[in-house]
PDB file of C-alpha atoms in Angstrom:
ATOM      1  CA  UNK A 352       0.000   0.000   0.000  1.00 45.00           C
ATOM      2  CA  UNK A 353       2.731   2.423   0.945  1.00 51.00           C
ATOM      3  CA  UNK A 354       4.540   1.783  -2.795  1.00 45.00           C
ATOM      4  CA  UNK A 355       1.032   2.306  -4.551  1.00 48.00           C
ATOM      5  CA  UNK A 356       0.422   5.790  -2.501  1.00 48.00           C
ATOM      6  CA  UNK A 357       4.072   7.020  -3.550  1.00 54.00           C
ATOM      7  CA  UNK A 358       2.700   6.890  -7.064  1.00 71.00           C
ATOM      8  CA  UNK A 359      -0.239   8.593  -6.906  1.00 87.00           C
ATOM      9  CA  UNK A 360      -0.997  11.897  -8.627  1.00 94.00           C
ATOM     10  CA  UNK A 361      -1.314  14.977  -6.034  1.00 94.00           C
ATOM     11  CA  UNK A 362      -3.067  18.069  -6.843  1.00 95.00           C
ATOM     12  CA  UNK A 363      -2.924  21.712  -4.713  1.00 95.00           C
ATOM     13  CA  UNK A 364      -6.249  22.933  -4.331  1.00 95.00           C
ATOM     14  CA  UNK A 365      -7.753  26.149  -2.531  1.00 91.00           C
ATOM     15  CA  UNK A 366      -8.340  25.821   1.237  1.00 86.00           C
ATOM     16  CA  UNK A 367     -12.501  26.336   0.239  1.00 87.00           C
ATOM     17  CA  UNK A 368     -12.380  23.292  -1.719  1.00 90.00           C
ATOM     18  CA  UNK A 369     -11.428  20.811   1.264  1.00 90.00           C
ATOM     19  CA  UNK A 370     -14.617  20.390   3.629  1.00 87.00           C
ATOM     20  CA  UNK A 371     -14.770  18.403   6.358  1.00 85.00           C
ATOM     21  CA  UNK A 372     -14.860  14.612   4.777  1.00 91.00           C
ATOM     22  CA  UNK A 373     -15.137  16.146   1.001  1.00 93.00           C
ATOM     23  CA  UNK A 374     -12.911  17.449  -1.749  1.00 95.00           C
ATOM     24  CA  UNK A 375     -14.526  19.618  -4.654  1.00 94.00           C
ATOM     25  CA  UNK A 376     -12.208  19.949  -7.153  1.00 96.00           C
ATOM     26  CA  UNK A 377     -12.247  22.891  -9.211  1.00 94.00           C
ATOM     27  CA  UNK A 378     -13.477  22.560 -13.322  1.00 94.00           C
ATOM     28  CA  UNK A 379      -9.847  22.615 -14.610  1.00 94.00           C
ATOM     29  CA  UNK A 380      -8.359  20.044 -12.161  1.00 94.00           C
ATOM     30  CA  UNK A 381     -11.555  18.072 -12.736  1.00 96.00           C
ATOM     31  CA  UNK A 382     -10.831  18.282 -16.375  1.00 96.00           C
ATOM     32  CA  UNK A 383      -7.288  17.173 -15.489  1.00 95.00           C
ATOM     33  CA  UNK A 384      -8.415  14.019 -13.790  1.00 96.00           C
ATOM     34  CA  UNK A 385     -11.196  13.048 -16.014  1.00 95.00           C
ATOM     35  CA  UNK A 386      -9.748  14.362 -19.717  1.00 93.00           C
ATOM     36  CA  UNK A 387      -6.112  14.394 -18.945  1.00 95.00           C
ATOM     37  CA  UNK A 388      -4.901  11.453 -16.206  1.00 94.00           C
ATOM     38  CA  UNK A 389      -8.176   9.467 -17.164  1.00 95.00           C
ATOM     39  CA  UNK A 390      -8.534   8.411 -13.002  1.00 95.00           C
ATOM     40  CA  UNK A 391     -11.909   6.627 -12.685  1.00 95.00           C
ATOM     41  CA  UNK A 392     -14.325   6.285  -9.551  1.00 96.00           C
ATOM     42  CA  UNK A 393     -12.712   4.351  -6.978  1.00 94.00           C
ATOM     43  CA  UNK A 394      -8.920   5.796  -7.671  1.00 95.00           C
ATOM     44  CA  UNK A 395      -6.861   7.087  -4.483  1.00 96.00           C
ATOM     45  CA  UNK A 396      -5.035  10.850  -4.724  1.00 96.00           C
ATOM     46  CA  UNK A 397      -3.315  13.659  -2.575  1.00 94.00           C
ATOM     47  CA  UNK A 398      -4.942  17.003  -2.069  1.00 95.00           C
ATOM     48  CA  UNK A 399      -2.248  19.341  -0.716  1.00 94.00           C
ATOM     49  CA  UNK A 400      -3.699  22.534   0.829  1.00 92.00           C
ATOM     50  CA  UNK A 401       0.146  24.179   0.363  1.00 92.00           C
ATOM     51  CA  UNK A 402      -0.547  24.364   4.038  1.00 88.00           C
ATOM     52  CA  UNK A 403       1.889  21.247   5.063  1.00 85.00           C
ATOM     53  CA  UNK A 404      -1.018  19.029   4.864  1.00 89.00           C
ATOM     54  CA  UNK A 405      -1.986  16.300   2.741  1.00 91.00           C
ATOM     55  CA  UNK A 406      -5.104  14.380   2.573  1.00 94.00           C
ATOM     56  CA  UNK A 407      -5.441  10.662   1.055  1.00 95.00           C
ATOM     57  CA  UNK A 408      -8.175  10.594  -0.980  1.00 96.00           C
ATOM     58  CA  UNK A 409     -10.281   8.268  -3.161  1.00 97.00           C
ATOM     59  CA  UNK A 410     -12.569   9.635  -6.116  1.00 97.00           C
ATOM     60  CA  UNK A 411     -16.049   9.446  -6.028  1.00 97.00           C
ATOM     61  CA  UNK A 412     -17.366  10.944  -8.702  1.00 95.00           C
ATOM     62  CA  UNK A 413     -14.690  12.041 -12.022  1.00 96.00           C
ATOM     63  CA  UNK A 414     -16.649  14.280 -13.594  1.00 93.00           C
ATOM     64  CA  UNK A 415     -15.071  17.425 -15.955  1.00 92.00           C
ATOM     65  CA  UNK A 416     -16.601  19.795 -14.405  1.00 93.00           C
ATOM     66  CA  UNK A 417     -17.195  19.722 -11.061  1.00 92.00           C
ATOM     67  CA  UNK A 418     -15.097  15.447  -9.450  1.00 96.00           C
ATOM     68  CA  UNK A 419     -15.791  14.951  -6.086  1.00 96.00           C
ATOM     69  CA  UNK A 420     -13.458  12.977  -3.444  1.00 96.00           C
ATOM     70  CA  UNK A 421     -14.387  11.506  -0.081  1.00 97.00           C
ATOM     71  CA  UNK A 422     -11.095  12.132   2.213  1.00 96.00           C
ATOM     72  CA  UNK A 423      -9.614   8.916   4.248  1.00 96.00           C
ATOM     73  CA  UNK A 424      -7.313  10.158   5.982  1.00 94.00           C
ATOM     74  CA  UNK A 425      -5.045  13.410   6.770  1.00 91.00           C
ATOM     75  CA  UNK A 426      -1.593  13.326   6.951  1.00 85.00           C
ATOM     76  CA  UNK A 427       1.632  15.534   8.111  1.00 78.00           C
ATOM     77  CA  UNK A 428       4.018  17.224   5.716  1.00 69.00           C
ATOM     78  CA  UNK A 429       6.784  14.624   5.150  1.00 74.00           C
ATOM     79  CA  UNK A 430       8.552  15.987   2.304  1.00 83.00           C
ATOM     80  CA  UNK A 431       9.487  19.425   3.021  1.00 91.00           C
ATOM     81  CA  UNK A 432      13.133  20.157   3.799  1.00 92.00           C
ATOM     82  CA  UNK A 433      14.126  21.461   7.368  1.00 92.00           C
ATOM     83  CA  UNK A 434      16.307  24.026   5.824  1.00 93.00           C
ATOM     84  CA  UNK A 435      15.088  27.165   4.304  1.00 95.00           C
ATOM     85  CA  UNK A 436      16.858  27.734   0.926  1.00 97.00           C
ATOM     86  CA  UNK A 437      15.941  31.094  -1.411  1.00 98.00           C
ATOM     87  CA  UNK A 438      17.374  31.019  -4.699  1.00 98.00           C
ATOM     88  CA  UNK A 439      18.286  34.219  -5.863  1.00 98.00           C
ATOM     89  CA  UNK A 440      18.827  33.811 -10.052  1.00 97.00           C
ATOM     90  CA  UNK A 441      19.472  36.521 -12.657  1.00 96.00           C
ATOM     91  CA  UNK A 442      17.075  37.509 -14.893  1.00 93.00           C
ATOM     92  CA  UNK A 443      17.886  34.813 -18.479  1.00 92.00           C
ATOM     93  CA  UNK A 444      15.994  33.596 -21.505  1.00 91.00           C
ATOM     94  CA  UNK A 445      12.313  32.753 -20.580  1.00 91.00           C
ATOM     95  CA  UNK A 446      12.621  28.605 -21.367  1.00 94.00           C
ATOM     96  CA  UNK A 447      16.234  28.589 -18.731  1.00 95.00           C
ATOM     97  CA  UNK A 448      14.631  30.468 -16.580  1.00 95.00           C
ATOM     98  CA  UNK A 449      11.389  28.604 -16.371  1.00 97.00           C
ATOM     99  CA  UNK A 450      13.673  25.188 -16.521  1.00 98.00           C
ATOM    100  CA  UNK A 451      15.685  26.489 -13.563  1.00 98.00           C
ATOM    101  CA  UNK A 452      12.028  27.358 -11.457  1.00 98.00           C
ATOM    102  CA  UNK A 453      10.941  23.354 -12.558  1.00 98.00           C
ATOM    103  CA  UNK A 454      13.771  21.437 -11.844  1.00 98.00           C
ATOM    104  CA  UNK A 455      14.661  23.562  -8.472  1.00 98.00           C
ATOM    105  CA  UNK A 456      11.415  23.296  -7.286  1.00 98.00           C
ATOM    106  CA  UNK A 457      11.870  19.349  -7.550  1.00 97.00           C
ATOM    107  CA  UNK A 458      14.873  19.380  -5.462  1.00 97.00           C
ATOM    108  CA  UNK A 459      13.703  21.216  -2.757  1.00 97.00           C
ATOM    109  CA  UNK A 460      14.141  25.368  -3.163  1.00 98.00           C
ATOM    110  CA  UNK A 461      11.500  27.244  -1.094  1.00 97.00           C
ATOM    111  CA  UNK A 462      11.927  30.127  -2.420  1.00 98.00           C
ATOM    112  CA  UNK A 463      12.945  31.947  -5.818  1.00 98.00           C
ATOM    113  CA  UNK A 464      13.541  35.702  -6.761  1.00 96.00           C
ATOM    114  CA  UNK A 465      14.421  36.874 -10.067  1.00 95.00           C
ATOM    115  CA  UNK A 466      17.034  39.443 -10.080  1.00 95.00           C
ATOM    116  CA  UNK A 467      18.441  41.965 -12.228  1.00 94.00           C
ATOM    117  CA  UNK A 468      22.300  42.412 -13.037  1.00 94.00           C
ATOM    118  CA  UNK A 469      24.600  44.363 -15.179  1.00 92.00           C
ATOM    119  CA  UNK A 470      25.186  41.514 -17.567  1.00 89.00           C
ATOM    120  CA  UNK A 471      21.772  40.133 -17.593  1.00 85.00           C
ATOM    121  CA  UNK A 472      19.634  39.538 -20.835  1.00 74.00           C
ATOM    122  CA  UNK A 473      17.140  41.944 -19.706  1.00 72.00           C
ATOM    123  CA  UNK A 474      17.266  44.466 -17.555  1.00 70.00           C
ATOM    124  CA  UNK A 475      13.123  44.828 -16.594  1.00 70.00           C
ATOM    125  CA  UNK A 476      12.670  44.693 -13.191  1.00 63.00           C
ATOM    126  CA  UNK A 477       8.369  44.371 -13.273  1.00 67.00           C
ATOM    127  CA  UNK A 478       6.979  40.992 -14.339  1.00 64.00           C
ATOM    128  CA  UNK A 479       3.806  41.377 -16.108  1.00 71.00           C
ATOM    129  CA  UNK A 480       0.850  39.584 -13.982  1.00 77.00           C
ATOM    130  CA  UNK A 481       1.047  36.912 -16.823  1.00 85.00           C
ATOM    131  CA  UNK A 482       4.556  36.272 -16.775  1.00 88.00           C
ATOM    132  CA  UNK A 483       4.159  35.948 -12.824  1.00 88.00           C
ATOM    133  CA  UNK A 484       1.160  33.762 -13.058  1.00 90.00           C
ATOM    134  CA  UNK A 485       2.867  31.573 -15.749  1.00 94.00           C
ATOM    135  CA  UNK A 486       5.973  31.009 -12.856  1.00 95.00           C
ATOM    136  CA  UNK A 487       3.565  30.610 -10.228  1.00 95.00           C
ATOM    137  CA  UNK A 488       1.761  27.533 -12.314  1.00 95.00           C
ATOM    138  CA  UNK A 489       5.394  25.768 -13.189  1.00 98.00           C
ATOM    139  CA  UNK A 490       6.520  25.915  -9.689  1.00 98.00           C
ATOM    140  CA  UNK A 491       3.196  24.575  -8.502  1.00 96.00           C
ATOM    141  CA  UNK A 492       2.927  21.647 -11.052  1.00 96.00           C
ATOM    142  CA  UNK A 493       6.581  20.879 -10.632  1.00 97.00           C
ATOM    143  CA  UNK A 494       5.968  20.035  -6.784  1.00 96.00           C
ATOM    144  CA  UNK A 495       3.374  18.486  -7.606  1.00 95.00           C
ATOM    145  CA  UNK A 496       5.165  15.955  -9.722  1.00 93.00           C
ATOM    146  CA  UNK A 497       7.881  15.791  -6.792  1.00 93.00           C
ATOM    147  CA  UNK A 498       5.371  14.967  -4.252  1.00 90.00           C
ATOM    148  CA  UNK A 499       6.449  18.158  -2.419  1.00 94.00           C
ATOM    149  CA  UNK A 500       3.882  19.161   0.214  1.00 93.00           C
ATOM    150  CA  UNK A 501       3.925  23.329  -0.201  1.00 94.00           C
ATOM    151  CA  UNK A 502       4.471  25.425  -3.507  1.00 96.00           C
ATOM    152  CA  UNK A 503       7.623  27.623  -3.298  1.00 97.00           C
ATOM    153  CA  UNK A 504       7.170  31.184  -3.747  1.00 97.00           C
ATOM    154  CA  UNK A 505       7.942  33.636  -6.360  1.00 96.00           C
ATOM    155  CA  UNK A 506       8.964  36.788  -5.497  1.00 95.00           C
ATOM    156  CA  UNK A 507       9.287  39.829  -7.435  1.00 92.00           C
ATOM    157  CA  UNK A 508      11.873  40.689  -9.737  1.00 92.00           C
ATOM    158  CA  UNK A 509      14.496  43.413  -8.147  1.00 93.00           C
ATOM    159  CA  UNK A 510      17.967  44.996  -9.121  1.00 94.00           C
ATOM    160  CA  UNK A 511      21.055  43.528  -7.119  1.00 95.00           C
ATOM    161  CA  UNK A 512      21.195  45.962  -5.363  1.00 94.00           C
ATOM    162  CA  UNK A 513      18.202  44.805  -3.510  1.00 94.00           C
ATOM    163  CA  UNK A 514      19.866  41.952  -2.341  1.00 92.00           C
ATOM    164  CA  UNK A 515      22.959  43.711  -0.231  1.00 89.00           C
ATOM    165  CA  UNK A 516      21.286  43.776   2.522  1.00 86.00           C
ATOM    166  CA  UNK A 517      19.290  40.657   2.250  1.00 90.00           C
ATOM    167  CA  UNK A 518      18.885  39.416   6.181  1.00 83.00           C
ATOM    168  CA  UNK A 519      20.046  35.695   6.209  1.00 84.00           C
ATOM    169  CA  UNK A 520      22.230  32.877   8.229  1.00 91.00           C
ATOM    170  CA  UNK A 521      23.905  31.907   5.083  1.00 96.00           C
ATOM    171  CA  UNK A 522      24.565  34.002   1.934  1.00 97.00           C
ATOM    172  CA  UNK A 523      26.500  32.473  -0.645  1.00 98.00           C
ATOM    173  CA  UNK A 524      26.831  33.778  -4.122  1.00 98.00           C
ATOM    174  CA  UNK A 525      28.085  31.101  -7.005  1.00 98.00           C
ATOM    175  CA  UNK A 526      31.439  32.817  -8.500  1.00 96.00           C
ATOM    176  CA  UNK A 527      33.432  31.132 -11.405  1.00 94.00           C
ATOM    177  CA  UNK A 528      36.692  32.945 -10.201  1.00 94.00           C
ATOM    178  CA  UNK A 529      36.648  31.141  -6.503  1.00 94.00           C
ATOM    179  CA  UNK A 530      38.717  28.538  -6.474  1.00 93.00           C
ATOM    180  CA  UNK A 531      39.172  27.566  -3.036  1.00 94.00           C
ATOM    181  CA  UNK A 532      35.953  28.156  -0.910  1.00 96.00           C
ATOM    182  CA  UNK A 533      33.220  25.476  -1.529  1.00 96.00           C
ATOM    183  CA  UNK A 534      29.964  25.362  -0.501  1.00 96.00           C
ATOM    184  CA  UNK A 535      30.822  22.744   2.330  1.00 94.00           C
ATOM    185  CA  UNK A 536      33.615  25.087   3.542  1.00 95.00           C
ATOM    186  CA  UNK A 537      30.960  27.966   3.733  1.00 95.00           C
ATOM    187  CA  UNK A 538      27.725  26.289   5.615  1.00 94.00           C
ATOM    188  CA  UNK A 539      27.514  24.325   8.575  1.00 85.00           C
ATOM    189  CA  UNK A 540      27.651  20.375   8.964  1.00 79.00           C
ATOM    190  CA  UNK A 541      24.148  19.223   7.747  1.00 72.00           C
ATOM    191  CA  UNK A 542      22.235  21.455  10.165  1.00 77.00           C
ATOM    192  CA  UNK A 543      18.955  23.154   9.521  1.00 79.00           C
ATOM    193  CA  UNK A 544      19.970  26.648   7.871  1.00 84.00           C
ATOM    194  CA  UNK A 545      18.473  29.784   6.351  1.00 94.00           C
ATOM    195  CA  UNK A 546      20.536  29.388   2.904  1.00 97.00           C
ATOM    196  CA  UNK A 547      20.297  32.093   0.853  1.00 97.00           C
ATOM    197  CA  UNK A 548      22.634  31.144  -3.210  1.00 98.00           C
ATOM    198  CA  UNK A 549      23.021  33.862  -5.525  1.00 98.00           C
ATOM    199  CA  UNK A 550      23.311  32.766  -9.570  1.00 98.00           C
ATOM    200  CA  UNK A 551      24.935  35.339 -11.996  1.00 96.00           C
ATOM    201  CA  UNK A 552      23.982  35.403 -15.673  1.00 95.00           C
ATOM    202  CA  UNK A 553      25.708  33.803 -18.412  1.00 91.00           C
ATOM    203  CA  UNK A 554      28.610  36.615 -18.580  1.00 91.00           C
ATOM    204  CA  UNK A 555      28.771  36.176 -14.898  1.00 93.00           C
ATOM    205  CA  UNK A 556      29.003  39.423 -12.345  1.00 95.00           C
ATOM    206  CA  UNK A 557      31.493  42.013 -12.546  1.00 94.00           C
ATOM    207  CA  UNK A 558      34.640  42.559 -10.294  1.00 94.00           C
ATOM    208  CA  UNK A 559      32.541  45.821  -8.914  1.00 96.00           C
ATOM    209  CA  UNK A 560      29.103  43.482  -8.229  1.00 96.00           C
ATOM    210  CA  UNK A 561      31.520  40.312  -6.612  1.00 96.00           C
ATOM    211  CA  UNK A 562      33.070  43.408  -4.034  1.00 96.00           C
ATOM    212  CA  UNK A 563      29.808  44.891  -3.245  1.00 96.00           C
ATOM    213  CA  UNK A 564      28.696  41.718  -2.248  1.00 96.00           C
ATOM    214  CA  UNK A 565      30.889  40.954  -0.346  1.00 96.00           C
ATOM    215  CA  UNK A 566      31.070  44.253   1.437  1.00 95.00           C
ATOM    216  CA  UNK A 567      27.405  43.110   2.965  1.00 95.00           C
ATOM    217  CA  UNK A 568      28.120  39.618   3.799  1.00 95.00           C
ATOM    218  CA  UNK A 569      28.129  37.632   0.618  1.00 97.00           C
ATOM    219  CA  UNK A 570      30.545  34.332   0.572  1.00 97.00           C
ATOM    220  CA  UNK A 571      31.772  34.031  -3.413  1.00 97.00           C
ATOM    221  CA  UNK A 572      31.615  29.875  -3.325  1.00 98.00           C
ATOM    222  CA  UNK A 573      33.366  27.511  -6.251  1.00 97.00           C
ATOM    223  CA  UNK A 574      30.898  25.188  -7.914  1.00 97.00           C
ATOM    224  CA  UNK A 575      33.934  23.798  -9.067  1.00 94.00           C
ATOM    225  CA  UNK A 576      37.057  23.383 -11.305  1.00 93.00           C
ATOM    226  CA  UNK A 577      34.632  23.855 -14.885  1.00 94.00           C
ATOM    227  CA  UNK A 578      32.589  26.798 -15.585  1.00 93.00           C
ATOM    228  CA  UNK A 579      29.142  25.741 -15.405  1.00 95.00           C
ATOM    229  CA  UNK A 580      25.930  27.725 -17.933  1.00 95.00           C
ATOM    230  CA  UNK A 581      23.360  29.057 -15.553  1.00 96.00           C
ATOM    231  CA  UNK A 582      21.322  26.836 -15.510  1.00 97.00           C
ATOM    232  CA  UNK A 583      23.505  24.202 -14.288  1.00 97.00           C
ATOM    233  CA  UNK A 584      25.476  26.390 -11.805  1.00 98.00           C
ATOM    234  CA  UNK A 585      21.693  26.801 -10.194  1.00 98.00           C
ATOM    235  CA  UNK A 586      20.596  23.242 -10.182  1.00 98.00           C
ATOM    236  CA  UNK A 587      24.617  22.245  -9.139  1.00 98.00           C
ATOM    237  CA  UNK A 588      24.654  24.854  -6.470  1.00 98.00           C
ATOM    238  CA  UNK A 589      21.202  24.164  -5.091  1.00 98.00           C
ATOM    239  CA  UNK A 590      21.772  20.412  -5.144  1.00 98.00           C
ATOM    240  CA  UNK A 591      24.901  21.103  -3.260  1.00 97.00           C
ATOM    241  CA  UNK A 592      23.406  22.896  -0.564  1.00 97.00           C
ATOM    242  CA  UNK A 593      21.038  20.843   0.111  1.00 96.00           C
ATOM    243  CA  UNK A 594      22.691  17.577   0.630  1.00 95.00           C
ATOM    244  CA  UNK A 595      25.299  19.216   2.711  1.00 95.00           C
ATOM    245  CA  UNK A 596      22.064  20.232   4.896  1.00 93.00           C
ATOM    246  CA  UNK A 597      21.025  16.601   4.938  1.00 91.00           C
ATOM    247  CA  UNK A 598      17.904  17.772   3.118  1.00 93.00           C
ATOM    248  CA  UNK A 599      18.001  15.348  -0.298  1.00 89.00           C
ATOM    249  CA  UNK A 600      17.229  12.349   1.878  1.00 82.00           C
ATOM    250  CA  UNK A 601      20.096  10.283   1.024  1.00 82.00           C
TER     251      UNK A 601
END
């Protein structure tokens, strides 16, 4: 029974939709289930409330507009990491940016915010609500897929010089030109942390950017003896992190 449940599909849904031994899911997830997955009557699923709870439940009725559940049980967050880590990631191409949201939301980021450098692609600082709502739908289906139990959050895009004084127990920024200081060497021994990793565009940051960051408490970390693309130095840094924390569960 436990393998079976592992499998199952999950879906976040609106507090309003869980009642007290019922789930109403909403017309597009019921579309999802009935159109989509093709789950039938009878068929077991999480509901996440993006609350840290989960609820096993089995389908009653799969209907596209309007599938009802009957709940059998409520359970505790299992999969959420101890450890608080906010990705900080400069503003790229809309596909490696979007990959970077996906595949770090998988591996256990919290938290993401956009930010805006001298070498990066673009240099807008407002996401349109579209844009935002397009992140905010990756993230969510991504820990969905990864059976995470909340939906990291997106925060708005801001120049770098927002970060400086960014208020955390660990701020690390991913710098090609570091060549002794790791990320072990900068956080403690797998320890719950407040883990804050900075990821420079594909020309990287400038000499002026790496000084005034570390002027406010920013630890330049090697990823390293190869130069890693973006992309990769996120997913590599944030993978990093995390299993130094003891957070990747193995």
């Amino acid at each position: 029974m436990d393998f079976y449940k592992f499998f199952m599909n999950s879906f976040f849904l609106p507090h309003e939709a869980i009642q007290i031994n019922t789930i109403i899911f909403p017309q597009d997830r019921s579309h999802q289930i009935m159109r989509v997955l093709r789950l039938q009557a009878g068929e077991h699923v999480y509901v996440l409330d993006n609350r840290g709870n989960r609820y096993l439940t089995e389908l009653i009725t799969v209907d596209p507009l309007a599938t009802r559940g009957r709940i059998i049980q409520q359970e505790l967050s299992s999969n959420e990491p101890v450890s608080n880590l906010h990705l900080f990631v400069a503003i790229t191409q809309r596909d490696k940016l979007e990959w970077i949201f996906q595949k770090c939301t998988e591996i256990g980021v919290n938290q993401f915010t956009p930010v805006v450098t001298r070498r990066s692609l673009s240099q807008e600082t407002v996401a349109n609500a579209r844009k935002q709502e397009r992140w905010t739908k990756i993230v969510m289906e991504a820990a969905e897929q990864s059976q995470r139990d909340c939906i990291p959050e997106i925060h708005p895009t801001i120049p770098l010089a927002n970060c400086l004084s960014y208020a955390g127990d660990y701020k690390l920024v991913a710098y090609e030109n570091e060549k002794i200081v790791s990320i072990p060497d900068a956080l403690p021994e797998a320890s719950p942390a407040n883990v804050a990793i900075l990821v420079g565009p594909e020309g990287g940051f400038s000499v002026e950017e790496i000084v005034l960051l570390d002027a406010q408490g920013w630890r330049a970390v090697s990823l390293g003896r190869r130069v890693l693309r973006m992309e990769t130095a996120a997913i590599v840094a944030c993978t990093l992190i995390l299993h130094h924390l003891g957070e990747m569960g193995i």
